[in-house]
Amino acid sequence: MRWALVKVSLAVTTMVVLAFAVPLGLVIREMARDRAFSGAEREAAAVAPALSITTDRDQLERVVASAGSDAGMAVHIPAGDGQEALELGRQRAADEDIAAVRKLGRASTTGVAGGSTLLQPVALSTGEIAVVEVYVPEAEVTNGVGTAWAVLAGVGVALVLGSVAVADRLGVRMVRPAKRLVEGARELGEGKLGSRVPEDGPTELRLAAVAFNSMADQVVQLLANERELAADLSHRLRTPLTVLRLNTASLGEGPAAEQTRTAVEQLEREVDTIIRTAREAKPQTAPAGPGAGCDAAEVVRERMAFWSALAEDEGRTWRVAGADRPVRIPVARGDLAAALDALLGNVFRHTPEGTAFAVDVHNGDDAVIVLVSDAGPGIPDPEAAMARGRGSGSDGSTGLGLDIVRRLAESTGGDVRIGSSVLGGAEVRIWIQPAGPAPASGGRRGQVRRRRPGRLVAAYNRSRSD
């Protein structure tokens, strides 16, 4: 915007300067020419009274000498009444031009070598017409024109430079608030809810800053209201959870009872975590710093041990592959466990009893794949299933589970894909970048760079086809 304003100002000012300077320069040249010929007319007029009285050479020479330079003036007197023609001074004009002026009786100018001449007719006492010739050098015609043009050019350049400087200052005054508004919007988009923009600059940008700050305040208020609502709704679960925990005490001993009590305890912990997170306004993100994250293989083994009991009750066959060695990923342990529970819960919820399922972990140099597949009916519309709040469209499906998985993968720079598994049903691939999201740079600030682990895909596909 700044340079565009400078360019527009430069173009407009240049056109204005040219529109005024060029005609003014031509007027100055014409004024200099008129000044030179006006002087010549005065010199010729000084000789006319003497010619009307006498044609004596000596007297006329004295008059010519007193009127002007005899080198620049000439008098042409025709012959008549027994008197011979008289020529005083140096003739520069052609005989045809002198004869034409004598015949027409009207002053005229004609060009000669080195300048121009003024031919002025004068009536003699004898009735004949004499012609006074006054030479006007070219230097006298253009005297002062060059200086005047130089002054005009200097004034024009000064005007152009001044307009450019003023436009640049105006551009800075407009661009600076606009840049602050852009930076504030980018910071707000990155989650810096305290970002605000100074309300200064031109009226339009000041109003935009006021609107932006008002919007940011409303966003903060809405987020606070949502956190309070989440905390309140989570707190309402405490009463039924307490009843459920008391009821589990009457289940007696056994693997199923122990797993039920463990599930209730975990559910209570999750509810407490939701309430604390909502109250403290701390987003559940991957911990920062080198070495942060969890062992994906360990989390997979732990969650499969939990779901295996329910799988045995429903007659489901299951398997785990690739979880025998540590696999470090930059994801919090609780977040990965929640994502796995969401995927495995979908398997149990949306496939018939007895449907087989599997969890595979593939560790590569540049990515980690966690794959959950089943032998169920599959997902007919993967895009709709990934839409938050929509799900597969069946009863009890909201799409929030897959959205949790997607956000976990994207927090590391990866993504989630839904396809068909070798078991015949649905297959959910979670791509996790071990190094986390790539840093933003340049004009692509905040954009996540997603790499496609080619070697890992090839190895994974070979293992699936074997």
Coordinates of C-alpha atoms in Angstrom, one line a residue:
M1 CA 0.0 0.0 0.0
R2 CA 2.8 2.4 0.9
W3 CA 4.7 2.0 -2.4
A4 CA 1.4 2.0 -4.4
L5 CA 0.5 5.4 -2.8
V6 CA 4.0 6.7 -3.6
K7 CA 3.7 5.6 -7.2
V8 CA 0.3 7.2 -7.6
S9 CA 1.5 10.4 -6.1
L10 CA 4.6 10.4 -8.3
A11 CA 2.5 9.9 -11.5
V12 CA -0.1 12.5 -10.6
T13 CA 2.4 15.1 -9.6
T14 CA 4.5 14.5 -12.7
M15 CA 1.4 15.0 -14.9
V16 CA 0.4 18.1 -13.1
V17 CA 3.9 19.6 -13.3
L18 CA 4.2 18.8 -17.0
A19 CA 0.7 20.2 -17.7
F20 CA 1.7 23.6 -16.2
A21 CA 5.5 23.7 -16.9
V22 CA 5.3 23.0 -20.7
P23 CA 2.8 25.7 -21.5
L24 CA 4.5 28.1 -19.2
G25 CA 7.9 27.4 -20.8
L26 CA 6.4 28.1 -24.2
V27 CA 4.8 31.4 -22.9
I28 CA 8.2 32.5 -21.6
R29 CA 9.8 31.9 -24.9
E30 CA 7.1 33.9 -26.7
M31 CA 7.5 36.7 -24.2
A32 CA 11.2 36.8 -24.8
R33 CA 10.7 37.0 -28.5
D34 CA 8.0 39.7 -28.1
R35 CA 10.4 41.7 -25.9
A36 CA 13.2 41.5 -28.5
F37 CA 11.0 42.6 -31.4
S38 CA 9.4 45.3 -29.3
G39 CA 12.8 46.8 -28.8
A40 CA 13.4 46.6 -32.6
E41 CA 10.1 48.4 -33.2
R42 CA 11.2 51.2 -30.8
E43 CA 14.4 51.6 -32.7
A44 CA 12.6 51.7 -36.0
A45 CA 10.1 54.3 -34.7
A46 CA 13.0 56.5 -33.6
V47 CA 14.1 56.9 -37.2
A48 CA 10.7 57.4 -38.7
P49 CA 10.3 61.2 -37.8
A50 CA 13.7 62.0 -39.4
L51 CA 12.8 60.1 -42.6
S52 CA 9.5 62.1 -42.9
I53 CA 11.5 65.3 -42.8
T54 CA 14.7 64.6 -44.7
T55 CA 16.5 62.1 -46.8
D56 CA 20.0 63.5 -46.4
R57 CA 22.5 60.8 -45.8
D58 CA 24.6 62.6 -43.2
Q59 CA 21.6 63.5 -41.1
L60 CA 20.1 60.1 -41.4
E61 CA 23.4 58.5 -40.3
R62 CA 23.4 60.6 -37.2
V63 CA 19.8 59.7 -36.5
V64 CA 20.5 56.0 -37.0
A65 CA 23.6 56.2 -34.8
S66 CA 21.5 57.8 -32.0
A67 CA 18.6 55.3 -32.4
G68 CA 20.7 52.2 -32.2
S69 CA 23.7 50.3 -33.4
D70 CA 24.4 51.1 -37.0
A71 CA 25.6 47.5 -37.4
G72 CA 22.1 46.3 -36.6
M73 CA 20.0 48.9 -38.5
A74 CA 19.7 49.7 -42.2
V75 CA 17.5 52.2 -44.1
H76 CA 16.3 51.5 -47.6
I77 CA 15.1 54.7 -49.5
P78 CA 13.9 54.3 -53.0
A79 CA 14.7 56.6 -55.9
G80 CA 12.2 59.4 -56.8
D81 CA 11.9 63.0 -58.0
G82 CA 15.4 63.0 -59.5
Q83 CA 16.9 61.5 -56.4
E84 CA 18.9 58.2 -56.4
A85 CA 18.1 55.4 -54.1
L86 CA 19.8 55.5 -50.7
E87 CA 21.0 52.6 -48.7
L88 CA 22.2 53.1 -45.1
G89 CA 23.7 50.2 -43.0
R90 CA 24.1 46.6 -43.7
Q91 CA 21.3 44.9 -45.6
R92 CA 20.4 41.4 -44.3
A93 CA 16.9 40.9 -45.6
A94 CA 16.3 39.8 -49.2
D95 CA 15.3 42.4 -51.8
E96 CA 12.0 40.5 -52.4
D97 CA 11.0 40.9 -48.7
I98 CA 11.9 44.6 -48.7
A99 CA 9.9 45.1 -51.9
A100 CA 6.9 43.2 -50.4
V101 CA 6.9 45.4 -47.3
R102 CA 7.2 48.6 -49.4
K103 CA 4.3 47.4 -51.6
L104 CA 2.0 46.3 -48.7
G105 CA 2.9 49.2 -46.4
R106 CA 2.8 46.8 -43.4
A107 CA 5.6 45.8 -41.0
S108 CA 7.0 42.3 -41.3
T109 CA 9.6 40.0 -39.8
T110 CA 11.8 37.6 -41.8
G111 CA 14.5 35.2 -40.8
V112 CA 18.0 35.8 -41.8
A113 CA 21.4 34.2 -41.0
G114 CA 22.0 34.4 -37.2
G115 CA 18.5 35.7 -36.3
S116 CA 15.6 37.8 -37.7
T117 CA 15.0 41.2 -39.1
L118 CA 12.1 43.7 -38.6
L119 CA 11.1 45.5 -41.7
Q120 CA 9.2 48.7 -40.9
P121 CA 7.7 50.9 -43.7
V122 CA 8.0 54.7 -43.3
A123 CA 6.3 57.3 -45.6
L124 CA 8.6 60.0 -47.0
S125 CA 7.7 63.5 -47.8
T126 CA 7.9 62.8 -51.5
G127 CA 5.2 60.1 -51.1
E128 CA 7.6 57.2 -51.5
I129 CA 7.9 54.4 -49.0
A130 CA 11.2 53.8 -47.2
V131 CA 11.9 50.6 -45.2
V132 CA 13.8 50.6 -41.9
E133 CA 15.4 47.2 -41.3
V134 CA 16.3 46.3 -37.7
Y135 CA 18.4 43.2 -37.1
V136 CA 17.4 41.0 -34.0
P137 CA 20.1 38.4 -33.2
E138 CA 18.9 34.9 -32.1
A139 CA 20.7 35.3 -28.7
E140 CA 18.5 38.3 -28.0
V141 CA 15.3 36.4 -28.9
T142 CA 16.2 33.6 -26.5
N143 CA 17.7 35.8 -23.8
G144 CA 16.7 34.5 -20.3
V145 CA 14.6 31.6 -21.7
G146 CA 17.1 29.0 -20.6
T147 CA 17.3 30.4 -17.1
A148 CA 13.6 30.5 -16.8
W149 CA 13.2 26.9 -18.1
A150 CA 15.9 25.8 -15.6
V151 CA 13.9 27.5 -12.7
L152 CA 10.7 25.8 -13.9
A153 CA 12.4 22.4 -14.0
G154 CA 13.8 22.9 -10.5
V155 CA 10.4 23.9 -9.2
G156 CA 8.9 20.9 -10.9
V157 CA 11.5 18.5 -9.5
A158 CA 11.0 20.0 -6.0
L159 CA 7.2 19.6 -6.3
V160 CA 7.6 15.9 -7.4
L161 CA 10.1 15.1 -4.6
G162 CA 7.9 16.9 -2.1
S163 CA 4.8 15.0 -3.1
V164 CA 6.7 11.7 -3.0
A165 CA 7.9 12.5 0.5
V166 CA 4.4 13.5 1.7
A167 CA 2.9 10.4 0.1
D168 CA 5.6 8.2 1.7
R169 CA 4.8 9.7 5.1
L170 CA 1.0 9.2 4.5
G171 CA 1.7 5.7 3.3
V172 CA 3.6 4.9 6.5
R173 CA 0.8 6.4 8.5
M174 CA -1.6 4.1 6.8
V175 CA 0.5 1.0 6.5
R176 CA 1.8 0.9 10.0
P177 CA -1.7 0.5 11.6
A178 CA -2.6 -2.0 8.9
K179 CA 0.5 -4.1 9.7
R180 CA -0.3 -4.0 13.4
L181 CA -3.8 -5.1 12.6
V182 CA -2.5 -8.0 10.5
E183 CA -0.1 -9.0 13.2
G184 CA -2.8 -8.8 15.8
A185 CA -5.1 -11.0 13.7
R186 CA -2.3 -13.5 13.2
E187 CA -1.4 -13.6 16.9
L188 CA -5.1 -14.1 17.8
G189 CA -5.3 -16.9 15.3
E190 CA -2.3 -18.5 16.9
G191 CA -4.1 -18.6 20.2
K192 CA -2.6 -15.4 21.9
L193 CA -5.9 -14.2 23.2
G194 CA -4.3 -11.1 24.8
S195 CA -3.4 -9.7 21.5
R196 CA -4.8 -6.2 20.9
V197 CA -4.3 -3.5 18.3
P198 CA -3.6 0.3 19.1
E199 CA -6.6 2.3 18.0
D200 CA -4.8 5.0 16.0
G201 CA -4.1 5.9 12.4
P202 CA -6.6 7.0 9.7
T203 CA -10.3 6.9 10.5
E204 CA -11.0 3.7 8.6
L205 CA -8.1 1.8 10.2
R206 CA -8.9 3.2 13.6
L207 CA -12.5 1.9 13.3
A208 CA -11.1 -1.5 12.1
A209 CA -8.8 -1.6 15.1
V210 CA -11.7 -0.9 17.4
A211 CA -13.8 -3.6 15.8
F212 CA -10.9 -6.1 16.1
N213 CA -10.3 -5.4 19.7
S214 CA -14.1 -5.7 20.4
M215 CA -14.1 -9.0 18.5
A216 CA -11.0 -10.3 20.5
D217 CA -12.8 -9.3 23.8
Q218 CA -15.9 -11.2 22.7
V219 CA -13.8 -14.2 21.7
V220 CA -12.1 -14.3 25.1
Q221 CA -15.5 -14.0 26.8
L222 CA -17.0 -16.7 24.6
L223 CA -14.1 -19.0 25.4
A224 CA -14.5 -18.3 29.1
N225 CA -18.2 -19.1 28.9
E226 CA -17.5 -22.3 27.1
R227 CA -14.9 -23.3 29.6
E228 CA -17.4 -22.6 32.4
L229 CA -20.1 -24.6 30.6
A230 CA -17.7 -27.5 30.1
A231 CA -16.8 -27.4 33.8
D232 CA -20.4 -27.2 34.9
L233 CA -21.5 -30.1 32.6
S234 CA -18.5 -32.2 33.7
H235 CA -19.3 -31.4 37.3
R236 CA -22.9 -32.8 36.8
L237 CA -21.3 -36.2 36.1
R238 CA -20.0 -36.5 39.6
T239 CA -23.3 -37.6 41.1
P240 CA -24.0 -40.5 38.7
L241 CA -20.3 -41.4 38.9
T242 CA -20.5 -41.6 42.6
V243 CA -23.5 -43.8 42.4
L244 CA -21.8 -46.0 39.9
R245 CA -18.7 -46.3 42.0
L246 CA -20.8 -47.3 45.0
N247 CA -22.5 -49.9 42.9
T248 CA -19.2 -51.4 41.8
A249 CA -18.4 -52.2 45.4
S250 CA -21.3 -54.8 45.3
L251 CA -19.9 -56.6 42.3
G252 CA -17.6 -58.8 44.4
E253 CA -14.4 -60.2 43.1
G254 CA -13.3 -61.2 39.7
P255 CA -11.6 -59.9 36.5
A256 CA -14.8 -58.3 35.2
A257 CA -15.6 -56.5 38.5
E258 CA -12.0 -55.3 38.8
Q259 CA -12.0 -54.0 35.3
T260 CA -15.3 -52.2 35.9
R261 CA -14.0 -50.5 39.0
T262 CA -10.8 -49.5 37.1
A263 CA -13.0 -48.0 34.3
V264 CA -15.0 -46.0 36.9
E265 CA -11.9 -44.7 38.5
Q266 CA -10.4 -43.7 35.2
L267 CA -13.7 -42.0 34.3
E268 CA -13.6 -40.0 37.5
R269 CA -10.0 -39.0 36.8
E270 CA -11.0 -37.8 33.3
V271 CA -13.9 -35.8 34.6
D272 CA -11.6 -34.2 37.2
T273 CA -9.1 -33.4 34.5
I274 CA -11.8 -31.8 32.3
I275 CA -13.0 -29.6 35.2
R276 CA -9.4 -28.5 36.1
T277 CA -8.5 -27.8 32.5
A278 CA -11.7 -25.8 31.9
R279 CA -11.2 -23.8 35.1
E280 CA -7.6 -23.1 34.6
A281 CA -8.0 -22.4 30.8
K282 CA -5.0 -24.5 30.0
P283 CA -5.4 -26.4 26.7
Q284 CA -4.5 -30.0 26.7
T285 CA -1.6 -30.0 24.2
A286 CA 1.6 -31.9 23.9
P287 CA 4.2 -31.0 26.5
A288 CA 7.0 -28.8 25.3
G289 CA 10.7 -29.3 25.4
P290 CA 13.1 -32.0 24.1
G291 CA 12.2 -35.6 25.1
A292 CA 8.6 -34.7 25.9
G293 CA 5.8 -37.0 24.9
C294 CA 5.2 -40.7 25.6
D295 CA 6.0 -44.2 24.5
A296 CA 3.3 -45.0 21.9
A297 CA 3.9 -48.8 22.2
E298 CA 3.4 -48.8 25.9
V299 CA 0.2 -46.8 25.6
V300 CA -1.1 -49.2 22.9
R301 CA -0.3 -52.3 25.1
E302 CA -2.0 -50.7 28.1
R303 CA -5.2 -49.8 26.2
M304 CA -5.4 -53.1 24.4
A305 CA -5.1 -54.8 27.8
F306 CA -8.1 -52.8 28.9
W307 CA -10.2 -53.5 25.8
S308 CA -9.2 -57.2 25.5
A309 CA -11.6 -58.2 28.3
L310 CA -14.6 -56.7 26.5
A311 CA -13.4 -58.3 23.3
E312 CA -13.3 -61.7 24.9
D313 CA -16.8 -61.2 26.2
E314 CA -18.1 -60.4 22.7
G315 CA -16.1 -63.1 21.0
R316 CA -13.9 -60.8 19.1
T317 CA -10.4 -61.8 17.9
W318 CA -7.7 -59.1 18.1
R319 CA -4.1 -58.6 17.6
V320 CA -1.4 -56.0 18.3
A321 CA 1.7 -55.6 16.1
G322 CA 4.7 -53.3 16.4
A323 CA 4.2 -52.5 20.1
D324 CA 7.1 -54.7 21.4
R325 CA 9.7 -51.9 21.2
P326 CA 9.6 -48.3 22.5
V327 CA 8.2 -45.7 20.0
R328 CA 8.6 -42.1 21.2
I329 CA 6.2 -39.5 19.9
P330 CA 5.6 -35.8 20.9
V331 CA 2.1 -36.5 22.2
A332 CA 0.9 -36.5 25.8
R333 CA 0.2 -39.9 27.2
G334 CA -3.4 -39.0 28.1
D335 CA -4.1 -37.6 24.7
L336 CA -2.9 -40.7 22.9
A337 CA -4.8 -42.9 25.3
A338 CA -8.0 -40.8 24.7
A339 CA -7.5 -41.1 20.9
L340 CA -7.0 -44.9 21.0
D341 CA -10.1 -45.3 23.3
A342 CA -12.1 -43.2 20.8
L343 CA -11.1 -45.5 17.9
L344 CA -11.5 -48.8 19.7
G345 CA -14.7 -47.6 21.2
N346 CA -16.0 -47.0 17.7
V347 CA -15.0 -50.5 16.7
F348 CA -17.1 -52.0 19.6
R349 CA -20.0 -49.5 19.1
H350 CA -20.4 -49.7 15.3
T351 CA -19.5 -53.3 14.4
P352 CA -21.3 -56.5 15.3
E353 CA -20.2 -58.8 18.1
G354 CA -17.5 -61.2 17.0
T355 CA -15.9 -58.7 14.5
A356 CA -12.1 -58.9 14.6
F357 CA -9.9 -55.9 15.0
A358 CA -6.2 -55.0 15.1
V359 CA -3.9 -52.2 16.2
D360 CA -0.5 -51.8 14.4
V361 CA 2.3 -49.5 15.3
H362 CA 4.9 -48.7 12.5
N363 CA 7.9 -46.7 13.5
G364 CA 9.9 -45.0 10.8
D365 CA 12.7 -42.4 10.6
D366 CA 10.4 -39.5 9.7
A367 CA 6.9 -40.6 10.9
V368 CA 5.0 -43.0 13.1
I369 CA 1.8 -44.7 12.0
V370 CA -0.8 -46.0 14.4
L371 CA -3.3 -48.1 12.5
V372 CA -6.7 -49.3 13.9
S373 CA -8.5 -51.6 11.6
D374 CA -11.5 -53.9 11.8
A375 CA -13.5 -56.5 9.8
G376 CA -16.8 -54.7 10.1
P377 CA -19.0 -53.0 7.5
G378 CA -16.6 -50.1 7.0
I379 CA -17.3 -46.4 6.7
P380 CA -19.2 -45.5 3.5
D381 CA -18.5 -41.7 3.7
P382 CA -15.1 -41.0 5.3
E383 CA -15.3 -37.3 4.7
A384 CA -18.6 -37.0 6.6
A385 CA -17.2 -39.2 9.4
M386 CA -14.3 -36.8 9.9
A387 CA -16.7 -33.8 10.2
R388 CA -17.0 -32.7 13.8
G389 CA -20.5 -33.1 15.1
R390 CA -21.6 -35.4 12.2
G391 CA -20.0 -38.8 12.6
S392 CA -21.1 -41.7 10.5
G393 CA -24.8 -40.8 10.9
S394 CA -25.7 -43.8 13.0
D395 CA -27.2 -43.7 16.4
G396 CA -24.7 -42.6 19.1
S397 CA -22.2 -41.3 16.5
T398 CA -21.2 -37.6 16.9
G399 CA -17.9 -37.5 15.1
L400 CA -16.2 -36.1 18.2
G401 CA -14.0 -39.1 18.6
L402 CA -12.5 -38.9 15.1
D403 CA -12.1 -35.2 15.6
I404 CA -10.0 -35.8 18.8
V405 CA -7.8 -38.2 16.8
R406 CA -7.4 -35.7 13.9
R407 CA -6.4 -32.8 16.3
L408 CA -3.9 -35.0 18.0
A409 CA -2.3 -35.9 14.7
E410 CA -2.3 -32.4 13.3
S411 CA -0.7 -31.1 16.5
T412 CA 2.5 -32.9 15.5
G413 CA 2.3 -32.0 11.8
G414 CA 0.6 -35.2 10.7
D415 CA -2.9 -36.1 9.7
V416 CA -5.6 -38.9 9.8
R417 CA -6.9 -41.0 6.9
I418 CA -9.8 -43.3 6.7
G419 CA -9.8 -46.2 4.2
S420 CA -10.5 -49.9 3.8
S421 CA -8.5 -52.4 5.8
V422 CA -7.2 -55.8 4.8
L423 CA -9.6 -57.3 7.3
G424 CA -12.4 -56.1 5.1
G425 CA -13.8 -53.2 7.2
A426 CA -12.7 -49.7 8.1
E427 CA -9.1 -48.6 8.6
V428 CA -8.0 -45.4 10.4
R429 CA -4.4 -44.3 9.9
I430 CA -2.8 -41.8 12.3
W431 CA 0.2 -40.1 10.9
I432 CA 2.4 -38.7 13.7
Q433 CA 5.5 -36.6 13.0
P434 CA 8.1 -37.5 15.7
A435 CA 9.6 -34.0 15.6
G436 CA 6.3 -32.2 16.0
P437 CA 5.0 -29.4 13.7
A438 CA 7.5 -27.7 11.5
P439 CA 8.3 -24.1 12.5
A440 CA 6.7 -21.3 10.4
S441 CA 8.9 -19.0 8.4
G442 CA 8.5 -16.0 6.1
G443 CA 5.1 -15.3 4.6
R444 CA 3.9 -18.8 5.4
R445 CA 3.8 -18.2 9.1
G446 CA 1.8 -20.6 11.2
Q447 CA 1.3 -23.1 8.3
V448 CA 2.0 -26.8 9.2
R449 CA 4.4 -28.5 6.9
R450 CA 3.1 -32.1 6.4
R451 CA 5.6 -34.5 5.1
R452 CA 4.8 -37.8 3.6
P453 CA 7.0 -40.6 4.9
G454 CA 7.7 -42.4 1.6
R455 CA 10.0 -45.1 3.0
L456 CA 7.7 -45.9 5.8
V457 CA 4.7 -46.1 3.5
A458 CA 6.5 -48.5 1.2
A459 CA 7.6 -50.7 4.1
Y460 CA 4.2 -50.6 5.7
N461 CA 2.5 -51.6 2.4
R462 CA 4.9 -54.5 1.9
S463 CA 4.2 -55.7 5.5
R464 CA 0.4 -55.5 4.8
S465 CA 0.6 -57.4 1.6
D466 CA 2.7 -60.2 3.1

